[in-house]
Each structure stands twice: as structure tokens, then as C-alpha cells.
Coordinates of C-alpha atoms and ligand atoms in Angstrom, one line a residue:
Q8 CA 0.0 0.0 0.0
D9 CA 2.9 2.3 0.7
S10 CA 4.2 2.1 -2.7
V11 CA 1.1 3.3 -4.4
K12 CA 1.1 6.4 -2.4
Y13 CA 3.7 8.1 -4.4
T14 CA 3.5 6.8 -8.0
G15 CA 2.8 8.6 -11.3
M16 CA 3.8 12.1 -12.1
V17 CA 4.7 14.6 -9.4
E18 CA 1.8 17.1 -9.5
D19 CA 2.3 19.8 -12.1
C20 CA 5.7 18.5 -12.9
C21 CA 7.1 16.5 -15.8
C22 CA 8.8 13.5 -14.0
D23 CA 7.4 10.7 -11.9
Y24 CA 8.2 9.8 -8.3
E25 CA 10.2 6.7 -9.1
T26 CA 12.4 8.6 -11.6
V27 CA 13.0 11.4 -9.1
D28 CA 14.0 8.9 -6.4
S29 CA 16.3 6.9 -8.7
V30 CA 18.0 10.0 -10.3
N31 CA 18.3 11.7 -6.9
G32 CA 19.7 8.7 -5.2
E33 CA 22.2 7.7 -7.9
V34 CA 23.5 11.0 -9.3
L35 CA 22.0 14.2 -7.8
H36 CA 22.4 13.5 -4.1
P37 CA 26.1 12.3 -4.2
L38 CA 27.0 15.2 -6.5
L39 CA 25.3 17.9 -4.4
Q40 CA 26.8 16.5 -1.2
Q41 CA 30.2 17.0 -2.7
L42 CA 29.4 20.4 -4.1
V43 CA 28.2 22.0 -0.9
T44 CA 31.5 21.1 0.8
T45 CA 33.6 23.0 -1.7
P46 CA 34.9 26.4 -0.5
F47 CA 32.8 28.3 -3.0
F48 CA 29.5 26.7 -1.7
R49 CA 30.2 26.4 2.0
Y50 CA 30.3 30.1 2.9
F51 CA 27.2 32.2 2.9
K52 CA 26.7 35.8 3.8
A53 CA 23.6 37.0 5.7
K54 CA 22.4 39.8 7.8
L55 CA 21.6 37.9 11.0
W56 CA 21.1 40.7 13.5
C57 CA 17.4 41.0 13.8
D58 CA 15.3 44.0 12.5
C59 CA 11.9 42.3 12.2
P60 CA 9.7 44.8 10.4
F61 CA 6.4 43.2 11.6
W62 CA 6.6 42.8 15.3
P63 CA 8.8 45.6 16.7
D64 CA 7.7 45.5 20.3
D65 CA 8.2 42.0 21.4
G66 CA 11.7 42.2 22.5
M67 CA 13.1 40.3 19.4
C68 CA 16.3 42.3 19.6
R69 CA 17.2 40.9 22.9
L70 CA 17.9 37.8 21.0
R71 CA 21.2 39.2 19.7
D72 CA 22.4 39.2 23.2
C73 CA 21.0 35.8 23.9
S74 CA 23.0 34.2 21.1
V75 CA 26.1 35.9 22.2
C76 CA 25.9 35.1 25.9
E77 CA 25.7 31.4 25.0
C78 CA 28.7 31.3 22.7
P79 CA 32.2 30.2 23.7
E80 CA 34.6 33.1 24.2
N81 CA 36.3 32.8 20.8
E82 CA 33.0 33.3 19.0
F83 CA 32.1 36.5 20.7
P84 CA 31.8 39.4 18.2
E85 CA 34.4 42.1 19.1
P86 CA 31.8 44.8 20.2
F87 CA 30.5 42.4 22.9
K88 CA 33.8 41.9 24.5
K89 CA 33.8 45.5 25.7
P90 CA 33.4 45.8 29.5
F91 CA 30.2 47.9 29.3
H92 CA 28.2 45.1 27.6
I93 CA 25.2 44.4 29.6
V94 CA 24.6 40.7 30.1
P95 CA 20.9 39.9 29.9
S96 CA 19.3 38.9 33.1
D97 CA 18.2 35.3 33.6
D98 CA 14.5 36.2 33.6
L99 CA 14.5 37.2 29.9
M100 CA 13.0 34.6 27.7
C101 CA 15.9 33.6 25.5
Q102 CA 14.5 31.8 22.5
E103 CA 17.9 31.0 21.1
G104 CA 19.6 30.4 24.4
K105 CA 20.4 26.8 23.5
P106 CA 23.9 26.3 22.2
E107 CA 22.6 24.4 19.2
A108 CA 20.7 27.5 18.0
T109 CA 23.7 29.7 17.7
V110 CA 25.8 30.3 14.7
D111 CA 29.5 29.4 14.5
R112 CA 31.1 32.1 12.4
T113 CA 34.5 30.5 12.0
L114 CA 35.5 31.5 8.5
D115 CA 38.2 31.4 6.0
K116 CA 38.0 35.0 4.7
R117 CA 40.1 34.4 1.6
A118 CA 37.3 32.2 0.2
F119 CA 34.9 35.0 -0.2
R120 CA 35.4 37.2 -3.3
G121 CA 33.0 39.7 -4.6
W122 CA 30.6 39.0 -7.5
I123 CA 28.2 41.5 -9.0
E124 CA 25.7 43.1 -6.8
T125 CA 22.2 43.0 -8.3
D126 CA 18.7 43.2 -6.9
N127 CA 16.5 40.1 -6.7
P128 CA 13.0 41.3 -7.3
W129 CA 11.5 38.3 -5.4
T130 CA 13.3 38.8 -2.1
N131 CA 13.4 41.5 0.5
D132 CA 17.0 41.5 1.5
D133 CA 19.4 44.2 0.4
E134 CA 22.4 42.0 -0.6
T135 CA 24.9 45.0 -0.7
D136 CA 27.9 44.1 1.2
N137 CA 28.1 46.1 4.5
G138 CA 29.3 45.8 8.1
E139 CA 26.1 44.1 9.1
M140 CA 26.6 41.1 7.0
T141 CA 27.9 38.0 8.7
Y142 CA 29.8 35.4 6.7
V143 CA 29.2 31.9 7.9
N144 CA 30.6 28.5 7.2
L145 CA 27.5 26.4 6.5
L146 CA 29.3 23.1 7.3
L147 CA 29.8 24.2 10.8
N148 CA 26.2 25.1 11.2
P149 CA 24.0 22.2 10.0
E150 CA 20.3 22.7 9.7
R151 CA 18.9 20.5 12.5
Y152 CA 16.9 20.6 15.7
T153 CA 17.6 23.8 17.7
G154 CA 14.9 23.9 20.3
Y155 CA 13.1 26.7 18.5
T156 CA 9.4 26.1 19.0
G157 CA 6.3 27.7 20.6
P158 CA 4.5 30.9 19.7
S159 CA 7.4 32.7 18.1
A160 CA 8.0 29.9 15.5
R161 CA 4.2 29.3 15.1
R162 CA 3.6 33.1 14.4
I163 CA 6.1 33.0 11.5
W164 CA 4.6 30.0 9.8
D165 CA 1.1 31.3 10.4
A166 CA 2.0 34.6 8.8
V167 CA 3.7 32.9 6.0
Y168 CA 0.6 30.8 5.2
T169 CA -2.3 33.0 6.2
E170 CA -1.2 36.3 4.8
N171 CA 1.2 35.4 2.1
C172 CA 0.3 32.1 0.5
P173 CA -3.0 30.7 1.6
K174 CA -3.7 27.1 1.0
Y175 CA -5.8 26.9 -2.1
S176 CA -9.2 25.0 -2.2
S177 CA -9.6 22.0 -4.4
G178 CA -11.4 24.2 -6.8
E179 CA -8.7 26.6 -7.3
I180 CA -7.7 26.9 -10.8
C181 CA -5.1 29.6 -10.6
Q182 CA -1.9 27.6 -11.2
E183 CA 0.5 30.4 -10.0
K184 CA -1.1 30.7 -6.5
K185 CA -0.9 26.9 -6.2
V186 CA 2.8 27.1 -7.1
L187 CA 3.6 29.6 -4.4
Y188 CA 1.7 27.6 -1.7
K189 CA 3.4 24.3 -2.8
L190 CA 6.9 25.9 -2.8
I191 CA 6.5 27.1 0.8
S192 CA 4.9 23.9 2.0
G193 CA 7.6 21.9 0.4
L194 CA 10.3 23.9 2.0
H195 CA 8.5 23.6 5.3
S196 CA 8.4 19.9 4.9
S197 CA 12.1 19.8 4.2
I198 CA 12.9 21.9 7.3
S199 CA 10.8 19.6 9.4
I200 CA 12.5 16.5 8.0
H201 CA 15.9 17.9 8.8
I202 CA 14.8 18.7 12.4
A203 CA 13.6 15.1 12.8
A204 CA 16.6 13.6 11.1
D205 CA 19.1 15.3 13.3
Y206 CA 17.3 15.7 16.7
L207 CA 18.6 16.1 20.2
L208 CA 17.3 12.8 21.7
D209 CA 18.8 13.2 25.1
E210 CA 19.9 16.5 26.4
S211 CA 21.8 15.1 29.5
T212 CA 24.1 13.0 27.3
N213 CA 24.0 15.3 24.3
L214 CA 22.8 12.3 22.1
W215 CA 21.7 13.3 18.6
G216 CA 19.9 11.0 16.2
K217 CA 16.8 10.4 14.1
N218 CA 13.3 11.1 15.6
P219 CA 11.0 8.9 13.4
E220 CA 7.9 9.8 15.3
L221 CA 8.5 13.5 14.8
M222 CA 9.1 12.9 11.1
Y223 CA 5.9 11.0 10.8
D224 CA 3.8 13.6 12.8
R225 CA 5.2 16.6 11.0
V226 CA 5.4 15.3 7.4
L227 CA 5.0 11.7 6.5
R228 CA 1.4 11.3 7.7
Y229 CA 0.3 14.2 5.4
Q230 CA 0.6 13.1 1.8
D231 CA 0.3 16.6 0.5
R232 CA 3.4 17.7 2.5
V233 CA 5.4 14.9 0.9
R234 CA 4.1 15.7 -2.6
N235 CA 4.9 19.4 -2.1
L236 CA 8.5 18.4 -1.1
Y237 CA 9.0 16.6 -4.4
F238 CA 7.4 19.5 -6.3
T239 CA 9.7 22.0 -4.7
F240 CA 12.7 19.8 -5.4
L241 CA 11.8 19.5 -9.1
F242 CA 11.0 23.3 -9.3
V243 CA 14.4 24.2 -7.9
L244 CA 16.1 21.6 -10.1
R245 CA 14.5 23.0 -13.2
A246 CA 15.8 26.5 -12.2
V247 CA 19.3 25.1 -12.0
T248 CA 19.1 23.4 -15.3
K249 CA 17.6 26.4 -17.0
A250 CA 20.5 28.6 -15.7
T251 CA 23.0 26.0 -17.2
D252 CA 24.7 28.6 -19.5
Y253 CA 25.1 31.1 -16.7
L254 CA 26.2 28.6 -14.0
E255 CA 28.7 26.9 -16.3
Q256 CA 30.5 30.1 -17.0
A257 CA 30.3 31.6 -13.6
E258 CA 33.4 32.4 -11.6
Y259 CA 34.1 29.8 -8.9
D260 CA 37.4 31.4 -7.8
T261 CA 38.1 31.3 -4.1
G262 CA 41.9 31.5 -4.3
N263 CA 42.4 27.8 -4.0
H264 CA 43.1 26.6 -7.5
E265 CA 42.7 22.9 -6.8
D266 CA 39.4 23.2 -4.9
D267 CA 38.1 25.6 -7.5
L268 CA 38.7 23.2 -10.3
K269 CA 36.8 20.6 -8.4
T270 CA 33.9 22.9 -8.0
V271 CA 33.8 23.6 -11.7
S272 CA 34.0 19.9 -12.5
L273 CA 31.2 19.0 -10.1
M274 CA 29.1 21.8 -11.4
K275 CA 29.5 20.5 -15.0
Q276 CA 28.6 17.0 -13.9
L277 CA 25.5 18.4 -12.4
L278 CA 24.5 20.6 -15.3
Y279 CA 25.2 18.1 -18.1
N280 CA 24.3 14.9 -16.3
P281 CA 23.3 12.3 -18.9
K282 CA 21.2 10.3 -16.5
L283 CA 19.2 13.4 -15.5
Q284 CA 18.8 14.5 -19.0
A285 CA 17.6 11.1 -20.2
A286 CA 15.2 10.5 -17.3
C287 CA 13.9 13.9 -16.5
P288 CA 14.9 16.5 -19.1
L289 CA 12.3 19.0 -18.0
P290 CA 11.6 18.7 -14.3
F291 CA 9.0 21.6 -14.3
D292 CA 7.5 23.4 -17.2
E293 CA 7.5 27.1 -16.3
A294 CA 6.2 28.1 -19.8
K295 CA 2.7 27.2 -18.8
L296 CA 2.5 29.9 -16.1
W297 CA 1.5 33.6 -16.4
Q298 CA -0.3 32.9 -19.7
G299 CA -3.7 34.4 -18.9
Q300 CA -4.8 38.0 -19.4
S301 CA -4.0 38.9 -15.8
G302 CA -0.5 37.3 -16.0
P303 CA 1.6 40.4 -15.3
E304 CA -0.7 41.6 -12.5
L305 CA -0.7 38.2 -11.0
K306 CA 3.1 38.0 -11.2
Q307 CA 3.4 41.3 -9.4
Q308 CA 1.0 40.1 -6.7
I309 CA 2.8 36.9 -6.1
Q310 CA 6.2 38.6 -6.2
E311 CA 5.0 40.9 -3.4
Q312 CA 3.9 38.0 -1.4
F313 CA 7.1 36.2 -1.7
R314 CA 9.0 39.4 -0.7
N315 CA 6.8 39.5 2.4
I316 CA 7.8 35.8 3.2
S317 CA 11.4 36.8 2.7
A318 CA 11.0 39.9 5.1
L319 CA 9.5 37.5 7.7
M320 CA 12.8 35.6 7.9
D321 CA 14.2 38.5 9.9
C322 CA 11.6 37.7 12.6
V323 CA 12.7 34.2 13.1
G324 CA 13.8 34.1 16.7
C325 CA 16.6 31.6 16.6
E326 CA 19.9 32.5 14.8
K327 CA 20.6 29.3 13.1
C328 CA 17.0 28.9 11.9
R329 CA 17.2 32.4 10.6
L330 CA 20.4 31.6 8.7
W331 CA 18.8 28.6 7.1
G332 CA 15.5 30.3 6.6
K333 CA 17.1 33.2 4.8
L334 CA 19.3 31.0 2.8
Q335 CA 16.5 28.7 1.6
V336 CA 14.1 31.6 1.0
L337 CA 16.8 33.3 -1.1
G338 CA 17.4 30.0 -2.9
L339 CA 13.7 29.8 -3.8
G340 CA 13.7 33.5 -4.8
T341 CA 16.6 32.8 -7.0
A342 CA 14.8 29.9 -8.6
L343 CA 11.7 32.2 -9.1
K344 CA 13.9 34.8 -10.7
I345 CA 15.6 32.3 -13.0
L346 CA 12.3 30.8 -14.1
F347 CA 10.1 33.9 -14.2
S348 CA 12.1 37.1 -14.4
V349 CA 14.0 36.3 -17.6
E350 CA 12.0 35.7 -20.6
G351 CA 14.4 33.6 -22.7
Q352 CA 16.1 34.0 -26.1
N353 CA 13.7 36.4 -27.7
H354 CA 14.4 38.9 -25.0
A355 CA 18.1 38.9 -25.2
A356 CA 18.4 42.3 -23.5
Q357 CA 17.0 40.8 -20.2
S358 CA 19.8 38.3 -19.7
L359 CA 20.2 36.5 -16.5
Q360 CA 22.4 38.1 -13.7
L361 CA 22.9 36.3 -10.5
Q362 CA 24.8 37.2 -7.4
R363 CA 27.3 34.9 -5.8
N364 CA 25.2 34.6 -2.7
E365 CA 22.1 33.7 -4.9
V366 CA 24.1 30.9 -6.6
I367 CA 25.3 29.6 -3.2
A368 CA 21.7 29.7 -1.8
L369 CA 20.3 28.0 -4.9
V370 CA 22.7 25.0 -4.8
N371 CA 22.5 24.7 -1.0
L372 CA 18.7 24.7 -1.1
L373 CA 18.8 22.0 -3.9
N374 CA 21.0 19.9 -1.7
R375 CA 18.7 20.3 1.3
L376 CA 15.7 19.3 -0.8
S377 CA 17.6 16.4 -2.3
E378 CA 18.5 15.1 1.1
S379 CA 14.9 15.4 2.3
V380 CA 13.7 13.5 -0.7
K381 CA 16.2 10.8 -0.1
I382 CA 15.3 10.5 3.6
V383 CA 11.6 10.3 2.7
H384 CA 12.3 7.7 0.1
E385 CA 14.6 5.5 2.2
M386 CA 12.9 5.8 5.6
G387 CA 9.3 6.9 4.9
P388 CA 7.8 3.5 4.2
S389 CA 9.3 1.8 7.3
I390 CA 8.4 4.7 9.6
E391 CA 4.8 4.8 8.2
K392 CA 4.4 1.1 8.8
I393 CA 5.5 1.3 12.4
M394 CA 3.5 4.4 13.2
E395 CA 0.3 3.1 11.5
K396 CA 0.4 0.0 13.6
K397 CA 0.6 2.1 16.8
Ligands
LIG15 P1 5.4 23.9 12.6 O1 6.4 23.2 11.8 O2 5.7 25.1 13.4 O3 4.1 24.1 11.7 C1 3.0 25.0 12.1 C2 1.8 24.7 11.4 O4 2.0 24.8 9.9 C3 1.4 23.2 11.5 O5 0.6 23.1 12.7 C4 0.6 22.9 10.2 O6 -0.7 23.4 10.4 C5 1.3 23.7 9.2 N1 2.3 22.9 8.5 C6 3.3 22.2 9.1 N2 4.1 21.6 8.1 C7 3.5 22.0 6.9 C8 3.8 21.8 5.5 N3 4.9 21.0 5.1 N4 2.9 22.3 4.6 C9 1.9 23.0 4.9 N5 1.6 23.3 6.2 C10 2.3 22.8 7.1 N6 13.4 24.6 14.2 C11 14.5 23.8 14.4 O7 14.6 23.1 15.4 N7 15.6 23.9 13.5 C12 15.5 24.7 12.4 O8 16.5 24.8 11.6 C13 14.4 25.6 12.2 N8 14.3 26.4 11.2 C14 13.2 27.2 11.1 C15 13.1 28.1 10.0 C16 12.0 28.9 9.9 C17 12.0 29.9 8.7 C18 10.9 28.9 10.8 C19 9.7 29.8 10.7 C20 11.0 27.9 11.9 C21 12.1 27.1 12.0 N9 12.2 26.2 13.0 C22 13.3 25.4 13.2 C23 11.0 25.9 13.9 C24 10.2 24.7 13.3 O9 9.9 24.9 11.9 C25 8.8 24.6 13.9 O10 8.1 25.7 13.9 C26 8.9 24.1 15.4 O11 9.7 22.9 15.5 C27 7.5 23.8 16.0 O12 6.8 22.8 15.2 P2 5.3 22.6 15.2 O13 5.1 21.1 15.5 O14 4.6 23.5 16.1 O15 4.8 22.8 13.7

């Protein structure tokens, strides 16, 4: 019974579940896992200090202190080492007080060289380099359980869904609105899967491991959440393949010749993968969207909604979650930009321009989604069987 759950075409996409699982398992996942460890892809810059535009009065900015007070000495940002720094009192609710929520900023500065600075119409962040940007090594900050739950986390997801991409009814025919909802839901599934796949099982012994019950409760028991994960994966994969010309010629220089050659080689293996091209040449067909009379208006409306979602990431009250939230929303915004902001060959003037950070976000997002798809494929059926018996 499990195997019939996810058969046939992934909804609104051009590949079936079995093909996605086999191409992902055999080629995409191994390649992406290597790519994200290269110096080019492992450093990401983000503005992590909070300036939530939606809820200014709830003490969010205390969180900056919270994260610092829990860090080991060598991670203290310089300004906080000054003697007049006020240590927050114990009675403040410190959302990100847990060490696993804080960001390790250890970084090889040589690895980061500037690319162009260009605005992404789908996201809220101003990507211009400035003193507020933090550069982080993603490998030292895996996306996993951080202890961030409760009303703060709930409020973000509620705002994302109710105000910016409401769940469509079964009669909804507007394809574009469905796409936005499914992208966010698919990303949410992926975040939940990573939380459950790397969970703090026992705080006293610092034992980390899989939490199958959580994975079932949050994702596996809802077929639409799993389906939306596959959809989001194919959508982002299509964006990467559509940007092949750009990504092939991009500058992956980080100052380490050997590592950089490896990055270029892995990128080519991803972009010109014969197995992927044979099995799933067009993971998603973006040409079908924005065709109706109200296309341009609709695009503007959905772009505005996505920018709001991007702005909401500044309100995420746990630094590591904010880091991954920002990265993945920028990755989705980059996919949307590639698929919908550039019209293709007949509009040569509007050629694709991506920032370095956008490319890093896009590939890291694809890797996160690829991991989630693999976890669901490999562990899903056995977890479901156990949970359904309970
Ligand atoms: P939530 O995951 O908070 O879900 C809230 C509600 O949304 C659910 O009750 C359900 O109605 C709906 N929903 C849930 N999943 C889906 C879906 N796939 N599609 C559609 N609707 C859905 N916590 C960590 O430990 N580590 C992290 O790295 C992390 N990153 C985060 C990043 C962001 C941007 C945000 C907003 C939160 C993050 N969190 C993280 C918190 C985490 O996502 C949960 O909010 C938290 O664990 C509480 O979970 P919950 O069971 O209340 O449900």
C-alpha cells in the first residue's frame, strides 16, 4: 500500500516519483553532497542581526544578546567583549539560548570574493555588502533541531501561510497561486525533515539522532506535504538546469586553485548529467504559467507575497534557523527569478544576472531538498508502517 502512495507524475511536474527517487539517489544527491563542501559553496553571507519589520515590540532584539551570551569566548563578536556590555538577566525569555541554536562564524576570509551586486525582485534582502553582513561556514552550522518552538515559531509559519500564500481550495484553478503555496509547503516539509533527522534525543548525554515519530507527525502522515516536497525539489532543479549557461561560465574562484577546479568539474557534472537529461529532461515546465490575461498583475502580486515571506525571515527568533530560513528563501527567490524574471532567447536584453550569494543559496537549497527527498524515500515506508500499527 505504501508504494502506491507516491506513484505517477509529481503534480504539475514532468517527472514521476520513481524517476525522481532513482535519479536523486544515484546522481544528484552524491554530486550535491560534494558540491556543498567546496569552499565556494560552503560560505554564505547573511544579515543575521534582527530587524523584524512586523513585530517591533516583542523584544526580538534581545535575541542578539541571547545568542552571544551562550557562545564560547572565541565566537564573541568584538563589540560584545567590551566591558560595558550588559549581560541579559536570567529572567528574559531567551529563544535561542540553546547552544545548538547559535551560529558558529568561523570562516576562511580568503574564500569570499565579490561578484556583481544585483537586486533580486523576489526577495526583500538588500544584498549589498556592508558591516552588518555575517559570513558563515555552513558546514559548521548544519540545519537541524535547535529547540526553537512555541508561539514565536508558530507566528512566523502562520503569517507565511495565512497572509502570504493561503492554502488553495480543491477548486482553485489559478496555477500560479498553487505554485507559491506548494513551494513554501515543500520547503516547510524539508525543514521539518531535517529537524527530525538530526534531533537532540537526550539533552543530558547530548545524544543526537533520528526522531522517526516527529518525522511522521510533521510530514509523513500528510501526503500533500510529501508531494509538495517533491514538487519544490523539481522546481528548484528546473531552475538550476535552466540557468546552465550562466552557471557553467560563472566564476568559482576562491583563491584555492585545486578546490576551485573541483567545484567547476562537479558543477558541470550536475548541469550536463546524462542520466538526469535522459530520465527527467524538463523537471518543471514554467512556460505554462502567467499565460492568462491577468498574468503580469498576478506575477506582481505573487512577487509581493514572496517578498513578504522573505522579510518574515528577519523575525525568526533563533539565529541558526534564521540563517537557514534566509538561505533557503533566497534560494527559492533565485529559482523564481531564473524561471520567471528572464524571458528567454527572444528577450536577449534581459539576460540573467545572479549574485554569488544567490548561486550559493540555490545550490545549497537544492542539496537540502535532495537530502529530504532521499530521507523520505529511504525511511518513509518503514516509519509509516511502524506508526500506523501504533
Ligand atoms: P510547525 O512546523 O511550526 O508548523 C506550524 C503549522 O504549519 C502546523 O501546525 C501545520 O498546520 C502547518 N504545516 C506544518 N508543516 C506544513 C507543511 N509542510 N505544509 C503546509 N503546512 C504545514 N526549528 C529547528 O529546530 N531547527 C531549524 O532549523 C528551524 N528552522 C526554522 C526556520 C523557519 C523559517 C521557521 C519559521 C521555523 C524554524 N524552526 C526550526 C522551527 C520549526 O519549523 C517549527 O516551527 C517548530 O519545530 C515547531 O513545530 P510545530 O510542530 O509547532 O509545527
